PDB file of C-alpha atoms in Angstrom:
ATOM      1  CA  GLN A   1     -13.202  14.186  -5.284  1.00  0.00           C
ATOM      2  CA  LYS A   2     -10.678  11.653  -4.070  1.00  0.00           C
ATOM      3  CA  GLU A   3      -9.385   9.143  -6.573  1.00  0.00           C
ATOM      4  CA  VAL A   4     -10.249   6.242  -4.283  1.00  0.00           C
ATOM      5  CA  GLU A   5     -12.941   6.471  -1.639  1.00  0.00           C
ATOM      6  CA  GLN A   6     -13.887   3.924   0.966  1.00  0.00           C
ATOM      7  CA  ASN A   7     -16.953   3.768   3.134  1.00  0.00           C
ATOM      8  CA  SER A   8     -16.278   5.638   6.311  1.00  0.00           C
ATOM      9  CA  GLY A   9     -15.770   3.599   9.412  1.00  0.00           C
ATOM     10  CA  PRO A  10     -15.316   2.310  11.830  1.00  0.00           C
ATOM     11  CA  LEU A  11     -17.322  -0.788  11.010  1.00  0.00           C
ATOM     12  CA  SER A  12     -18.313  -3.168  13.770  1.00  0.00           C
ATOM     13  CA  VAL A  13     -19.836  -6.602  13.226  1.00  0.00           C
ATOM     14  CA  PRO A  14     -20.472  -9.559  15.539  1.00  0.00           C
ATOM     15  CA  GLU A  15     -18.407 -12.686  15.201  1.00  0.00           C
ATOM     16  CA  GLY A  16     -19.779 -14.954  12.490  1.00  0.00           C
ATOM     17  CA  ALA A  17     -21.468 -12.153  10.564  1.00  0.00           C
ATOM     18  CA  ILE A  18     -20.652 -10.895   7.078  1.00  0.00           C
ATOM     19  CA  ALA A  19     -18.564  -7.738   6.902  1.00  0.00           C
ATOM     20  CA  SER A  20     -19.013  -5.627   3.778  1.00  0.00           C
ATOM     21  CA  LEU A  21     -16.387  -3.114   2.744  1.00  0.00           C
ATOM     22  CA  ASN A  22     -16.906  -0.780  -0.185  1.00  0.00           C
ATOM     23  CA  CYS A  23     -14.679   1.261  -2.427  1.00  0.00           C
ATOM     24  CA  THR A  24     -15.286   3.562  -5.391  1.00  0.00           C
ATOM     25  CA  TYR A  25     -12.729   4.980  -7.770  1.00  0.00           C
ATOM     26  CA  SER A  26     -12.765   7.887 -10.170  1.00  0.00           C
ATOM     27  CA  ASP A  27     -10.529   6.806 -13.064  1.00  0.00           C
ATOM     28  CA  ARG A  28     -12.443   4.637 -15.554  1.00  0.00           C
ATOM     29  CA  GLY A  29      -9.172   3.477 -17.052  1.00  0.00           C
ATOM     30  CA  SER A  30      -8.112   1.676 -13.867  1.00  0.00           C
ATOM     31  CA  GLN A  31      -7.035  -1.902 -14.480  1.00  0.00           C
ATOM     32  CA  SER A  32      -6.106  -3.546 -11.198  1.00  0.00           C
ATOM     33  CA  PHE A  33      -7.792  -3.532  -7.828  1.00  0.00           C
ATOM     34  CA  PHE A  34      -6.478  -4.710  -4.502  1.00  0.00           C
ATOM     35  CA  TRP A  35      -7.620  -5.149  -0.941  1.00  0.00           C
ATOM     36  CA  TYR A  36      -5.071  -5.022   1.828  1.00  0.00           C
ATOM     37  CA  ARG A  37      -5.405  -5.797   5.494  1.00  0.00           C
ATOM     38  CA  GLN A  38      -3.278  -3.796   7.885  1.00  0.00           C
ATOM     39  CA  TYR A  39      -2.909  -4.583  11.529  1.00  0.00           C
ATOM     40  CA  SER A  40      -1.791  -1.800  13.809  1.00  0.00           C
ATOM     41  CA  GLY A  41       1.955  -1.251  13.509  1.00  0.00           C
ATOM     42  CA  LYS A  42       2.331  -3.642  10.584  1.00  0.00           C
ATOM     43  CA  SER A  43       2.706  -3.158   6.846  1.00  0.00           C
ATOM     44  CA  PRO A  44      -0.254  -3.802   4.513  1.00  0.00           C
ATOM     45  CA  GLU A  45      -0.853  -7.432   3.651  1.00  0.00           C
ATOM     46  CA  LEU A  46      -2.399  -8.240   0.283  1.00  0.00           C
ATOM     47  CA  ILE A  47      -5.516 -10.347   0.737  1.00  0.00           C
ATOM     48  CA  MET A  48      -7.314 -10.043  -2.599  1.00  0.00           C
ATOM     49  CA  SER A  49      -6.638  -8.826  -6.100  1.00  0.00           C
ATOM     50  CA  ILE A  50      -9.214  -8.558  -8.867  1.00  0.00           C
ATOM     51  CA  TYR A  51      -8.821  -7.514 -12.474  1.00  0.00           C
ATOM     52  CA  SER A  52     -12.102  -8.271 -14.268  1.00  0.00           C
ATOM     53  CA  ASN A  53     -15.772  -7.689 -13.583  1.00  0.00           C
ATOM     54  CA  GLY A  54     -17.528 -10.134 -11.317  1.00  0.00           C
ATOM     55  CA  ASP A  55     -16.731 -11.986  -8.149  1.00  0.00           C
ATOM     56  CA  LYS A  56     -13.516 -13.564  -6.989  1.00  0.00           C
ATOM     57  CA  GLU A  57     -13.586 -15.820  -3.977  1.00  0.00           C
ATOM     58  CA  ASP A  58     -10.728 -16.940  -1.768  1.00  0.00           C
ATOM     59  CA  GLY A  59     -11.746 -18.743   1.380  1.00  0.00           C
ATOM     60  CA  ARG A  60     -13.897 -16.460   3.488  1.00  0.00           C
ATOM     61  CA  PHE A  61     -13.103 -13.456   1.293  1.00  0.00           C
ATOM     62  CA  THR A  62     -14.977 -12.400  -1.832  1.00  0.00           C
ATOM     63  CA  ALA A  63     -13.983  -9.415  -3.933  1.00  0.00           C
ATOM     64  CA  GLN A  64     -16.538  -7.945  -6.296  1.00  0.00           C
ATOM     65  CA  LEU A  65     -15.715  -5.597  -9.169  1.00  0.00           C
ATOM     66  CA  ASN A  66     -18.095  -3.549 -11.277  1.00  0.00           C
ATOM     67  CA  LYS A  67     -16.137  -1.370 -13.679  1.00  0.00           C
ATOM     68  CA  ALA A  68     -19.249   0.257 -15.117  1.00  0.00           C
ATOM     69  CA  SER A  69     -20.157   1.546 -11.673  1.00  0.00           C
ATOM     70  CA  GLN A  70     -16.491   2.065 -10.735  1.00  0.00           C
ATOM     71  CA  TYR A  71     -17.047   0.058  -7.618  1.00  0.00           C
ATOM     72  CA  VAL A  72     -15.128  -2.669  -5.845  1.00  0.00           C
ATOM     73  CA  SER A  73     -16.113  -4.387  -2.633  1.00  0.00           C
ATOM     74  CA  LEU A  74     -14.824  -6.956  -0.196  1.00  0.00           C
ATOM     75  CA  LEU A  75     -17.043  -9.351   1.689  1.00  0.00           C
ATOM     76  CA  ILE A  76     -15.736 -11.249   4.668  1.00  0.00           C
ATOM     77  CA  ARG A  77     -17.920 -14.188   5.616  1.00  0.00           C
ATOM     78  CA  ASP A  78     -17.971 -15.767   9.058  1.00  0.00           C
ATOM     79  CA  SER A  79     -16.039 -12.807  10.460  1.00  0.00           C
ATOM     80  CA  GLN A  80     -13.556 -13.609  13.192  1.00  0.00           C
ATOM     81  CA  PRO A  81     -12.020 -11.357  15.847  1.00  0.00           C
ATOM     82  CA  SER A  82      -8.698 -11.871  14.055  1.00  0.00           C
ATOM     83  CA  ASP A  83     -10.200 -10.041  11.069  1.00  0.00           C
ATOM     84  CA  SER A  84     -10.227  -6.843  13.128  1.00  0.00           C
ATOM     85  CA  ALA A  85      -7.926  -4.521  11.228  1.00  0.00           C
ATOM     86  CA  THR A  86      -7.893  -1.624   8.807  1.00  0.00           C
ATOM     87  CA  TYR A  87      -8.762  -2.602   5.246  1.00  0.00           C
ATOM     88  CA  LEU A  88      -7.261  -0.590   2.437  1.00  0.00           C
ATOM     89  CA  CYS A  89      -8.573  -0.454  -1.108  1.00  0.00           C
ATOM     90  CA  ALA A  90      -5.972   0.260  -3.786  1.00  0.00           C
ATOM     91  CA  VAL A  91      -6.332   0.913  -7.488  1.00  0.00           C
ATOM     92  CA  ARG A  92      -3.774   0.785 -10.287  1.00  0.00           C
ATOM     93  CA  LYS A  93      -4.174   2.422 -13.685  1.00  0.00           C
ATOM     94  CA  THR A  94      -1.888  -0.108 -15.290  1.00  0.00           C
ATOM     95  CA  ASN A  95      -1.108  -3.624 -14.172  1.00  0.00           C
ATOM     96  CA  ALA A  96       2.422  -2.833 -13.063  1.00  0.00           C
ATOM     97  CA  GLY A  97       1.988   0.794 -12.165  1.00  0.00           C
ATOM     98  CA  LYS A  98       1.695   2.775  -8.992  1.00  0.00           C
ATOM     99  CA  SER A  99      -1.190   2.228  -6.630  1.00  0.00           C
ATOM    100  CA  THR A 100      -3.548   4.839  -5.234  1.00  0.00           C
ATOM    101  CA  PHE A 101      -4.995   4.034  -1.848  1.00  0.00           C
ATOM    102  CA  GLY A 102      -8.220   4.862  -0.122  1.00  0.00           C
ATOM    103  CA  ASP A 103      -8.183   6.121   3.429  1.00  0.00           C
ATOM    104  CA  GLY A 104      -9.067   2.690   4.786  1.00  0.00           C
ATOM    105  CA  THR A 105     -11.938   1.271   6.780  1.00  0.00           C
ATOM    106  CA  THR A 106     -11.346   0.005  10.291  1.00  0.00           C
ATOM    107  CA  LEU A 107     -13.213  -3.195  11.023  1.00  0.00           C
ATOM    108  CA  THR A 108     -13.864  -4.528  14.491  1.00  0.00           C
ATOM    109  CA  VAL A 109     -15.288  -8.011  14.912  1.00  0.00           C
ATOM    110  CA  LYS A 110     -16.800  -8.439  18.362  1.00  0.00           C
ATOM    111  CA  PRO A 111     -16.760 -11.891  19.983  1.00  0.00           C
TER     112      PRO A 111
ATOM    113  CA  SER B   1       5.219 -13.713  -5.367  1.00  0.00           C
ATOM    114  CA  ALA B   2       8.111 -11.356  -4.824  1.00  0.00           C
ATOM    115  CA  VAL B   3       9.724 -11.267  -1.396  1.00  0.00           C
ATOM    116  CA  ILE B   4      10.654  -7.749  -0.378  1.00  0.00           C
ATOM    117  CA  SER B   5      13.130  -7.005   2.399  1.00  0.00           C
ATOM    118  CA  GLN B   6      13.527  -3.564   3.904  1.00  0.00           C
ATOM    119  CA  LYS B   7      16.244  -2.323   6.212  1.00  0.00           C
ATOM    120  CA  PRO B   8      16.192  -0.929   8.824  1.00  0.00           C
ATOM    121  CA  SER B   9      12.851  -2.028  10.237  1.00  0.00           C
ATOM    122  CA  ARG B  10      12.817   0.926  12.589  1.00  0.00           C
ATOM    123  CA  ASP B  11      15.015   3.800  13.666  1.00  0.00           C
ATOM    124  CA  ILE B  12      14.998   6.809  15.929  1.00  0.00           C
ATOM    125  CA  CYS B  13      16.886   9.733  14.456  1.00  0.00           C
ATOM    126  CA  GLN B  14      17.892  13.222  15.464  1.00  0.00           C
ATOM    127  CA  ARG B  15      16.388  16.120  13.580  1.00  0.00           C
ATOM    128  CA  GLY B  16      18.637  17.491  10.871  1.00  0.00           C
ATOM    129  CA  THR B  17      20.190  14.116  10.085  1.00  0.00           C
ATOM    130  CA  SER B  18      19.493  11.773   7.167  1.00  0.00           C
ATOM    131  CA  LEU B  19      18.472   8.128   7.002  1.00  0.00           C
ATOM    132  CA  THR B  20      18.807   5.772   4.053  1.00  0.00           C
ATOM    133  CA  ILE B  21      16.311   2.932   3.755  1.00  0.00           C
ATOM    134  CA  GLN B  22      17.121  -0.094   1.626  1.00  0.00           C
ATOM    135  CA  CYS B  23      14.708  -2.264  -0.329  1.00  0.00           C
ATOM    136  CA  GLN B  24      15.839  -5.610  -1.735  1.00  0.00           C
ATOM    137  CA  VAL B  25      13.637  -7.854  -3.892  1.00  0.00           C
ATOM    138  CA  ASP B  26      14.346 -11.530  -4.461  1.00  0.00           C
ATOM    139  CA  SER B  27      13.608 -11.288  -8.188  1.00  0.00           C
ATOM    140  CA  GLN B  28      13.941  -8.722 -10.933  1.00  0.00           C
ATOM    141  CA  VAL B  29      10.955  -6.388 -11.110  1.00  0.00           C
ATOM    142  CA  THR B  30       9.998  -3.690 -13.536  1.00  0.00           C
ATOM    143  CA  MET B  31       8.747  -1.106 -11.089  1.00  0.00           C
ATOM    144  CA  MET B  32       9.653  -0.180  -7.546  1.00  0.00           C
ATOM    145  CA  PHE B  33       7.734   2.351  -5.494  1.00  0.00           C
ATOM    146  CA  TRP B  34       8.227   4.182  -2.230  1.00  0.00           C
ATOM    147  CA  TYR B  35       5.262   5.074  -0.034  1.00  0.00           C
ATOM    148  CA  ARG B  36       4.850   6.961   3.209  1.00  0.00           C
ATOM    149  CA  GLN B  37       2.228   6.276   5.822  1.00  0.00           C
ATOM    150  CA  GLN B  38       1.925   8.967   8.448  1.00  0.00           C
ATOM    151  CA  PRO B  39       0.375   8.065  11.808  1.00  0.00           C
ATOM    152  CA  GLY B  40      -3.300   7.221  11.477  1.00  0.00           C
ATOM    153  CA  GLN B  41      -3.341   7.854   7.743  1.00  0.00           C
ATOM    154  CA  SER B  42      -3.354   5.884   4.536  1.00  0.00           C
ATOM    155  CA  LEU B  43      -0.470   5.347   2.146  1.00  0.00           C
ATOM    156  CA  THR B  44       0.843   8.148  -0.026  1.00  0.00           C
ATOM    157  CA  LEU B  45       3.143   7.514  -2.942  1.00  0.00           C
ATOM    158  CA  ILE B  46       6.435   9.394  -2.709  1.00  0.00           C
ATOM    159  CA  ALA B  47       8.011   8.337  -5.984  1.00  0.00           C
ATOM    160  CA  THR B  48       8.590   5.634  -8.551  1.00  0.00           C
ATOM    161  CA  ALA B  49      12.173   4.396  -8.567  1.00  0.00           C
ATOM    162  CA  ASN B  50      13.385   4.026 -12.147  1.00  0.00           C
ATOM    163  CA  GLN B  51      16.279   1.735 -12.940  1.00  0.00           C
ATOM    164  CA  GLY B  52      19.165   3.688 -14.392  1.00  0.00           C
ATOM    165  CA  SER B  53      17.460   7.080 -14.344  1.00  0.00           C
ATOM    166  CA  GLU B  54      16.075   9.667 -11.975  1.00  0.00           C
ATOM    167  CA  ALA B  55      13.053   8.758  -9.902  1.00  0.00           C
ATOM    168  CA  THR B  56       9.617  10.122 -10.752  1.00  0.00           C
ATOM    169  CA  TYR B  57       8.275  12.112  -7.822  1.00  0.00           C
ATOM    170  CA  GLU B  58       4.656  12.735  -6.913  1.00  0.00           C
ATOM    171  CA  SER B  59       3.306  16.170  -6.200  1.00  0.00           C
ATOM    172  CA  GLY B  60       4.584  17.450  -2.887  1.00  0.00           C
ATOM    173  CA  PHE B  61       7.749  15.365  -2.842  1.00  0.00           C
ATOM    174  CA  VAL B  62      11.136  16.548  -4.125  1.00  0.00           C
ATOM    175  CA  ILE B  63      14.433  14.908  -4.878  1.00  0.00           C
ATOM    176  CA  ASP B  64      16.415  17.084  -2.478  1.00  0.00           C
ATOM    177  CA  LYS B  65      14.339  15.832   0.445  1.00  0.00           C
ATOM    178  CA  PHE B  66      13.853  12.230  -0.707  1.00  0.00           C
ATOM    179  CA  PRO B  67      16.715  11.191  -2.991  1.00  0.00           C
ATOM    180  CA  ILE B  68      16.178   7.742  -4.459  1.00  0.00           C
ATOM    181  CA  SER B  69      18.553   5.358  -6.139  1.00  0.00           C
ATOM    182  CA  ARG B  70      17.842   2.245  -8.163  1.00  0.00           C
ATOM    183  CA  PRO B  71      21.072   0.777  -9.476  1.00  0.00           C
ATOM    184  CA  ASN B  72      19.511  -2.478 -10.718  1.00  0.00           C
ATOM    185  CA  LEU B  73      16.200  -4.348 -11.050  1.00  0.00           C
ATOM    186  CA  THR B  74      16.242  -5.804  -7.521  1.00  0.00           C
ATOM    187  CA  PHE B  75      17.412  -2.978  -5.277  1.00  0.00           C
ATOM    188  CA  SER B  76      16.487   0.584  -4.359  1.00  0.00           C
ATOM    189  CA  THR B  77      17.205   3.067  -1.613  1.00  0.00           C
ATOM    190  CA  LEU B  78      15.229   5.994  -0.263  1.00  0.00           C
ATOM    191  CA  THR B  79      16.976   8.678   1.772  1.00  0.00           C
ATOM    192  CA  VAL B  80      15.045  10.960   4.067  1.00  0.00           C
ATOM    193  CA  SER B  81      17.195  14.074   4.279  1.00  0.00           C
ATOM    194  CA  ASN B  82      17.465  16.837   6.863  1.00  0.00           C
ATOM    195  CA  MET B  83      14.793  15.162   8.944  1.00  0.00           C
ATOM    196  CA  SER B  84      12.230  16.930  11.094  1.00  0.00           C
ATOM    197  CA  PRO B  85       9.618  15.440  13.450  1.00  0.00           C
ATOM    198  CA  GLU B  86       7.068  15.749  10.618  1.00  0.00           C
ATOM    199  CA  ASP B  87       8.996  13.033   8.766  1.00  0.00           C
ATOM    200  CA  SER B  88       8.087  10.511  11.450  1.00  0.00           C
ATOM    201  CA  SER B  89       6.224   7.890   9.451  1.00  0.00           C
ATOM    202  CA  ILE B  90       6.316   4.375   8.165  1.00  0.00           C
ATOM    203  CA  TYR B  91       8.132   4.169   4.838  1.00  0.00           C
ATOM    204  CA  LEU B  92       7.198   1.275   2.591  1.00  0.00           C
ATOM    205  CA  CYS B  93       8.690  -0.205  -0.538  1.00  0.00           C
ATOM    206  CA  SER B  94       6.461  -1.907  -3.106  1.00  0.00           C
ATOM    207  CA  VAL B  95       7.023  -3.514  -6.479  1.00  0.00           C
ATOM    208  CA  GLY B  96       5.169  -3.954  -9.734  1.00  0.00           C
ATOM    209  CA  ASP B  97       5.900  -6.218 -12.646  1.00  0.00           C
ATOM    210  CA  MET B  98       4.048  -7.152 -15.807  1.00  0.00           C
ATOM    211  CA  THR B  99       4.683 -10.855 -15.256  1.00  0.00           C
ATOM    212  CA  ASN B 100       3.273 -10.767 -11.734  1.00  0.00           C
ATOM    213  CA  THR B 101       0.775  -8.021 -11.210  1.00  0.00           C
ATOM    214  CA  GLU B 102       0.250  -8.629  -7.511  1.00  0.00           C
ATOM    215  CA  ALA B 103       1.288  -5.610  -5.494  1.00  0.00           C
ATOM    216  CA  PHE B 104       3.262  -6.543  -2.417  1.00  0.00           C
ATOM    217  CA  PHE B 105       4.914  -4.474   0.270  1.00  0.00           C
ATOM    218  CA  GLY B 106       8.010  -4.829   2.324  1.00  0.00           C
ATOM    219  CA  GLN B 107       7.650  -4.901   6.078  1.00  0.00           C
ATOM    220  CA  GLY B 108       8.223  -1.170   6.273  1.00  0.00           C
ATOM    221  CA  THR B 109      10.589   1.134   8.118  1.00  0.00           C
ATOM    222  CA  ARG B 110       9.171   2.890  11.140  1.00  0.00           C
ATOM    223  CA  LEU B 111      10.990   6.196  11.484  1.00  0.00           C
ATOM    224  CA  THR B 112      10.787   8.434  14.516  1.00  0.00           C
ATOM    225  CA  VAL B 113      12.494  11.811  14.410  1.00  0.00           C
ATOM    226  CA  VAL B 114      13.219  13.475  17.726  1.00  0.00           C
TER     227      VAL B 114
END
């Protein structure tokens, strides 16, 4: 079992729809959770971080964390073609420690 | 948030040679990490760069191939030694700090070995 697993892609949604990206992790002691967006040929860009159970909203992005279920998700509302990218879920066991990444989910938003 | 600068941004190297990648942070940070992202794949941690002591390598990575230095709390280097085409990847520096737990990356170094 991988330490961090993401729903297999690619994921395609129409413009304006909600895109839902999911991630599960195996280590119950994990403390910090991150979502990155990576455009082709670019380095990962941090878009959301979440540390406690519940929802965290930032603009069109909402991260959801459920530590009991070892599950973290990212919702993108009103999806835009510019959201088309690979989204990486990352988990840290300690707040300043190394990150373990999922394989990523490629999202395509169709105009 | 920490600003991370990596140099070079890209390079094309001959097999058998070595390349040193630099990572400079604009503030002191507790932890610095080096990752590799092979084409079409996710990020894999190479090692944690420890200030004033030897780096901590992940399984599958060794010091002879990827020597790392970290002379202070804002700077680290990763050397890719005796390169082969299989080393063609993006190499990324990241930081971690207890006062700012956000995990940012430098812009990466795209290495092509021919």
